Amino acid sequence: MDLNSASTVVLQVLTQATSQDTAVLKPAEEQLKQWETQPGFYSVLLNIFTNHSLDINVRWLAVLYFKHGIDRYWRRVAPHALSEEEKSTLRAGLITNFNEPINQIATQIAVLIAKVARLDCPRQWPELIPTLIESVKVQDDLRQHRALLTFYHVTKTLASKRLAADRKLFYDLASGIYTFACSLWNHHTDTFLQQVSSGNEVAVLSSLERTLLSLKVLRKLTVNGFVEPHKNMEVMGFLHGIFERLKQFLECSRNIGTDNVCRDRLEKTIILFTKVLLDFLDQHPFSFIPLIQRSLEFSVSYVFTEVGEGVTFERFIVQCMNLIKMIVKNYAYKPSKNFEDSSPETLEAHKIKMAFFTYPTLTEICRRLVSHYFLLTEEELTMWEEDPEGFTVEETGGDSWKYSLRPCTEVLFIDIFHEYNQTLTPVLLEMMQTLQGPTNVEDMNALLIKDAVYNAVGLAAYELFDSVDFDQWFKNQLLPELQVIHNRYKPLRRRVIWLIGQWISVKFKSDLRPMLYEAICNLLQDQDLVVCGLHYALTALPVDDFEFRTDQFLPYLETMFTLLFQLLQQVTECDTKMHVLHVLSCVIERVNMQIRPYVGCLVQYLPLLWKQSEEHNMLRCAILTTLIHLVQGLGADSKNLYPFLLPVIQLSTDVSQPPHVYLLEDGLELWLVTLENSPCITPELLRVFQNMSPLLELSSENLRTCFKIINGYIFLSSTEFLQTYAVVLCQSFCELLKEITTEGQVQVLKVVENALKVNPVLGPQMFQPILPCVFRGIIEGERYPVVMSTYLGVMGRVLLQNASFFSSLLNEMAHKFNQEMDQLLGNMIEMWVDRMDNITQPERRKLSALALLSLLPSDNSVIQDKFCGIINISVEGLHDVMTEDPETGTYKDCMLMSHLEEPKVTEDEEPPTEQDKRKKMLALKDPVHTVSLQQFVYEKLKAQQEVLGEQGFQSLMETVDTEIVTQLQEFLQGF
């Protein structure tokens, strides 16, 4: 591409590509895409975006295309890679002038130079760093700033490389330029501090911007540029100097207004200082040891004493607290139980921490956290009054909450209390003691202090386990406070119920739960309080812990469920609705069938909520979870929900619908429980199975649930299901078996086995394409025992329950193997006998014995040749299933089921589903559970004797080991 002739054309197309008219835009984009691989294209782009007289939008687009080209075509091995000659020209052109006037374009140019540096610096681009160093020294403000901006992005990019060779290069670079970087930062910092009192806001902002950029460079060099930074005096000098610089910058904040750009930049610089310390501590904990004392002194003085008054701001306090927390929790600073096993560095750090965290210091930190930082602010109280639900959502985990002061103070309190609980437990207990009894509702400060102390007691629940008699405190103090109705007491009632929720899983007698249920019912009826205290009230509702007793909860079930449902209708925030649905689901799960009288209103409301939540997939996930428990609670009556339930399952499990990404897992679980609780098949329920083939193609982690669903259909209505879907299902299975894991193969084969068990006539026909694979696996001696076991289970069903189909399959396989049928049958029996130990399930072992015995009586010489093996399997099976009656001394088959008994369900057990009942009915027809193996052996041997005659049969029995014959005779006594 000739530069002179091409520039005009490319400029014209770039101009068209900035158009809002798609008719102009699309062809231009196509043309630019074709030029991406043309030699010289990026040189033209460089000329365009460095020409400051051109339109800004065109130059911006040229920079973006250049940047994308670096990603795609700069590497030597890339398809259509740029030539070395053009790359050399481009590198030189990029650093000729640092004079871009537009900030956004300057940033993009700095980023793309950094991208090239990542690939080429220093080997192919040794002049980059020297050029940048020279350029940041110039007096021209614009050139100096742009060079410094580029210097930062290059340093940041090179610091992020992780290969050992790249790390070594960066260490060398850091060592070479660190002195310069420090002097540059000090120069700009001193300039800013001199100008800050001048009142010249433009000059202050300019020097502050350079201070910030040079500090960003130093941060990357300090944290990532040295293997053992504590051995470098300049690095440690810079780090020690941060604290004095921080003090200077914090004092500067007194002279800068609160609502201007300078203030924003100043706070960013202060935060960047703290990030340097936090990053260095994270990456080099042992090198940080000389800084522990100073870091703690600085942070504690500014956060917990009057030193910080008037100069600190919220994010700075958060960073200081994070610094204290990281030092307190740092694993590198914790000695082993046996001090001698700890490194000298760890012991030194531990010594510094212990010397700093004295009783007075810890006490002051604890008291200040509770009495100052834990206090609800005027802003929070106002927000509660004006938007209680929004306040609750934010306080319990909204996006802004994650970065705010309150959670940070709470985490710091938990960590310090855990680390120094022996010192701090008496302090907190003393604070509790001063708050016994009711608090004057007119004294708002006292109410807020009590709220803060209760917050601390809740956060430290596990640490206070042995120190607080919570049951007595609940009865004598907390319960009465929940009953105070005054408007000003609402924040405290909210805190009390949260506190109980914190302790419920730590220390709370089961006998007290009815009192708690009653208190929660009262709270849920207080509409002014309920929304804001909702999460806390529901957390305190112990329906999903180990000590839950249904009998205690049932008297409150109707009231609780009704109030929760009313609440679900009233709240508007998605998070709140999800929380209520979670608790409703837990209640339904716990009481199971006893929920039936109360769910009518919920069943009517859920379709409306589902429709309203079309844009909120996480809320829909919560609805799916509720439906799962609802179907389980309703059992067979869940069929009445099908008009709503089945379209929900259809949408949630349709991989062509975008919401399936969020809903699939819960949707499959709902589909499964719907089948398990379905009393009969319906055309609509059968139609939902159309979603299954694409799901099997996904081969995702949900495959196991998919197989359970397929089995559910087989148990529910095998004939209709197999006639409708067996062909397409068989195709899916054949594809799966080519690439699936061993476990997956077993799951597929179990489906086939269940189909043969449920429908011995139709099953083999429908899964006929898979059976040759099973037969071949047996003959060739499948090496995985669990797969071989399943193969034998499938073939055992065919042989025992559909002998004519087995005969046709044997004939088909004989042609494929080019063998005689008898010879192939003999090989199969031999392998079966040889691999019988692969089968571990007693049912399947008995099935094998019945299946092989079904070949008798026979005058076939091959079967008679394998008679010994068949008898061996039979005796093994008898050992598996025969139990001795201690009263009569006779043997009986323990797997026989003569009639259907409804077992009694204890309180801890879930009642049987409709599918459980179907499986029991099926067992009553299954030869494994209806045919006595003892009698079957006797009858088959008697029939064989009749075929061969006494002498012939005796000769046959002589082929069996005498010990096996003796055991067989013992089992057959009485016949």
mmCIF file of N, CA and C in Angstrom, residues 243 246-247 274 277-278 288 291-305 307-308 312 316-325 327 356 365 373 412:
data_model
loop_
_atom_site.group_PDB
_atom_site.id
_atom_site.type_symbol
_atom_site.label_atom_id
_atom_site.label_comp_id
_atom_site.label_asym_id
_atom_site.label_seq_id
_atom_site.Cartn_x
_atom_site.Cartn_y
_atom_site.Cartn_z
ATOM 1 N N PHE A 243 4.892 7.511 54.429
ATOM 2 C CA PHE A 243 4.080 7.959 55.569
ATOM 3 C C PHE A 243 4.162 9.478 55.744
ATOM 4 N N LEU A 246 2.259 11.032 52.931
ATOM 5 C CA LEU A 246 0.821 10.908 53.181
ATOM 6 C C LEU A 246 0.337 12.010 54.129
ATOM 7 N N LYS A 247 1.105 12.261 55.186
ATOM 8 C CA LYS A 247 0.738 13.325 56.132
ATOM 9 C C LYS A 247 0.663 14.676 55.416
ATOM 10 N N THR A 274 -1.629 4.380 49.655
ATOM 11 C CA THR A 274 -2.035 3.213 50.469
ATOM 12 C C THR A 274 -2.003 1.934 49.636
ATOM 13 N N LEU A 277 1.455 0.450 49.617
ATOM 14 C CA LEU A 277 1.738 -0.309 50.848
ATOM 15 C C LEU A 277 1.000 -1.645 50.852
ATOM 16 N N LEU A 278 -0.272 -1.631 50.471
ATOM 17 C CA LEU A 278 -1.067 -2.864 50.487
ATOM 18 C C LEU A 278 -0.530 -3.879 49.476
ATOM 19 N N PHE A 288 8.177 -6.554 54.026
ATOM 20 C CA PHE A 288 7.349 -5.507 54.631
ATOM 21 C C PHE A 288 7.589 -5.377 56.140
ATOM 22 N N LEU A 291 8.301 -2.280 57.916
ATOM 23 C CA LEU A 291 7.261 -1.254 57.779
ATOM 24 C C LEU A 291 6.042 -1.518 58.654
ATOM 25 N N ILE A 292 6.020 -2.664 59.356
ATOM 26 C CA ILE A 292 4.833 -3.036 60.142
ATOM 27 C C ILE A 292 4.542 -1.994 61.211
ATOM 28 N N GLN A 293 5.553 -1.678 62.020
ATOM 29 C CA GLN A 293 5.369 -0.751 63.145
ATOM 30 C C GLN A 293 4.832 0.593 62.653
ATOM 31 N N ARG A 294 5.488 1.144 61.637
ATOM 32 C CA ARG A 294 5.092 2.458 61.130
ATOM 33 C C ARG A 294 3.685 2.399 60.521
ATOM 34 N N SER A 295 3.390 1.329 59.796
ATOM 35 C CA SER A 295 2.067 1.190 59.158
ATOM 36 C C SER A 295 0.963 1.157 60.200
ATOM 37 N N LEU A 296 1.175 0.383 61.259
ATOM 38 C CA LEU A 296 0.167 0.289 62.322
ATOM 39 C C LEU A 296 0.009 1.617 63.057
ATOM 40 N N GLU A 297 1.123 2.232 63.390
ATOM 41 C CA GLU A 297 1.061 3.515 64.102
ATOM 42 C C GLU A 297 0.311 4.549 63.264
ATOM 43 N N PHE A 298 0.667 4.638 61.986
ATOM 44 C CA PHE A 298 0.044 5.619 61.101
ATOM 45 C C PHE A 298 -1.457 5.345 60.968
ATOM 46 N N SER A 299 -1.808 4.086 60.641
ATOM 47 C CA SER A 299 -3.218 3.749 60.385
ATOM 48 C C SER A 299 -4.071 3.932 61.628
ATOM 49 N N VAL A 300 -3.587 3.433 62.756
ATOM 50 C CA VAL A 300 -4.371 3.522 63.991
ATOM 51 C C VAL A 300 -4.537 4.979 64.423
ATOM 52 N N SER A 301 -3.489 5.781 64.268
ATOM 53 C CA SER A 301 -3.592 7.175 64.700
ATOM 54 C C SER A 301 -4.606 7.943 63.853
ATOM 55 N N TYR A 302 -4.635 7.706 62.547
ATOM 56 C CA TYR A 302 -5.550 8.449 61.687
ATOM 57 C C TYR A 302 -6.979 7.907 61.740
ATOM 58 N N VAL A 303 -7.139 6.630 62.056
ATOM 59 C CA VAL A 303 -8.478 6.027 62.043
ATOM 60 C C VAL A 303 -9.116 6.010 63.427
ATOM 61 N N PHE A 304 -8.298 5.867 64.476
ATOM 62 C CA PHE A 304 -8.875 5.660 65.813
ATOM 63 C C PHE A 304 -8.515 6.763 66.825
ATOM 64 N N THR A 305 -7.902 7.849 66.385
ATOM 65 C CA THR A 305 -7.629 8.969 67.299
ATOM 66 C C THR A 305 -8.044 10.263 66.614
ATOM 67 N N VAL A 307 -6.241 12.527 65.520
ATOM 68 C CA VAL A 307 -5.286 12.974 64.492
ATOM 69 C C VAL A 307 -5.957 13.069 63.119
ATOM 70 N N GLY A 308 -6.862 12.119 62.846
ATOM 71 C CA GLY A 308 -7.474 12.084 61.518
ATOM 72 C C GLY A 308 -8.645 13.025 61.340
ATOM 73 N N THR A 312 -9.246 13.077 57.070
ATOM 74 C CA THR A 312 -9.512 11.749 56.491
ATOM 75 C C THR A 312 -10.826 11.766 55.720
ATOM 76 N N PHE A 316 -10.112 6.496 52.307
ATOM 77 C CA PHE A 316 -8.806 6.433 52.968
ATOM 78 C C PHE A 316 -8.904 5.614 54.259
ATOM 79 N N ILE A 317 -9.987 5.817 55.011
ATOM 80 C CA ILE A 317 -10.188 5.042 56.244
ATOM 81 C C ILE A 317 -10.306 3.555 55.909
ATOM 82 N N VAL A 318 -11.041 3.239 54.834
ATOM 83 C CA VAL A 318 -11.186 1.840 54.402
ATOM 84 C C VAL A 318 -9.816 1.234 54.093
ATOM 85 N N GLN A 319 -8.959 1.986 53.380
ATOM 86 C CA GLN A 319 -7.631 1.485 53.024
ATOM 87 C C GLN A 319 -6.767 1.272 54.269
ATOM 88 N N CYS A 320 -6.834 2.199 55.219
ATOM 89 C CA CYS A 320 -6.066 2.043 56.468
ATOM 90 C C CYS A 320 -6.534 0.819 57.245
ATOM 91 N N MET A 321 -7.854 0.627 57.290
ATOM 92 C CA MET A 321 -8.391 -0.558 57.979
ATOM 93 C C MET A 321 -7.946 -1.837 57.277
ATOM 94 N N ASN A 322 -7.912 -1.803 55.943
ATOM 95 C CA ASN A 322 -7.439 -2.981 55.199
ATOM 96 C C ASN A 322 -5.978 -3.275 55.510
ATOM 97 N N LEU A 323 -5.188 -2.213 55.674
ATOM 98 C CA LEU A 323 -3.770 -2.389 56.012
ATOM 99 C C LEU A 323 -3.621 -3.040 57.384
ATOM 100 N N ILE A 324 -4.381 -2.562 58.369
ATOM 101 C CA ILE A 324 -4.349 -3.162 59.712
ATOM 102 C C ILE A 324 -4.786 -4.626 59.633
ATOM 103 N N LYS A 325 -5.875 -4.866 58.901
ATOM 104 C CA LYS A 325 -6.425 -6.222 58.789
ATOM 105 C C LYS A 325 -5.419 -7.175 58.150
ATOM 106 N N ILE A 327 -2.185 -6.978 58.107
ATOM 107 C CA ILE A 327 -1.069 -7.250 59.028
ATOM 108 C C ILE A 327 -1.516 -8.220 60.115
ATOM 109 N N PHE A 356 2.907 -3.922 69.618
ATOM 110 C CA PHE A 356 2.016 -2.816 69.255
ATOM 111 C C PHE A 356 0.614 -3.014 69.830
ATOM 112 N N ILE A 365 -9.166 0.484 70.150
ATOM 113 C CA ILE A 365 -9.631 0.122 68.804
ATOM 114 C C ILE A 365 -11.023 -0.485 68.875
ATOM 115 N N TYR A 373 -17.678 3.765 64.692
ATOM 116 C CA TYR A 373 -17.885 3.297 63.317
ATOM 117 C C TYR A 373 -19.126 2.422 63.155
ATOM 118 N N LEU A 412 -12.940 -5.854 59.963
ATOM 119 C CA LEU A 412 -11.780 -5.570 60.816
ATOM 120 C C LEU A 412 -12.070 -5.978 62.261
#
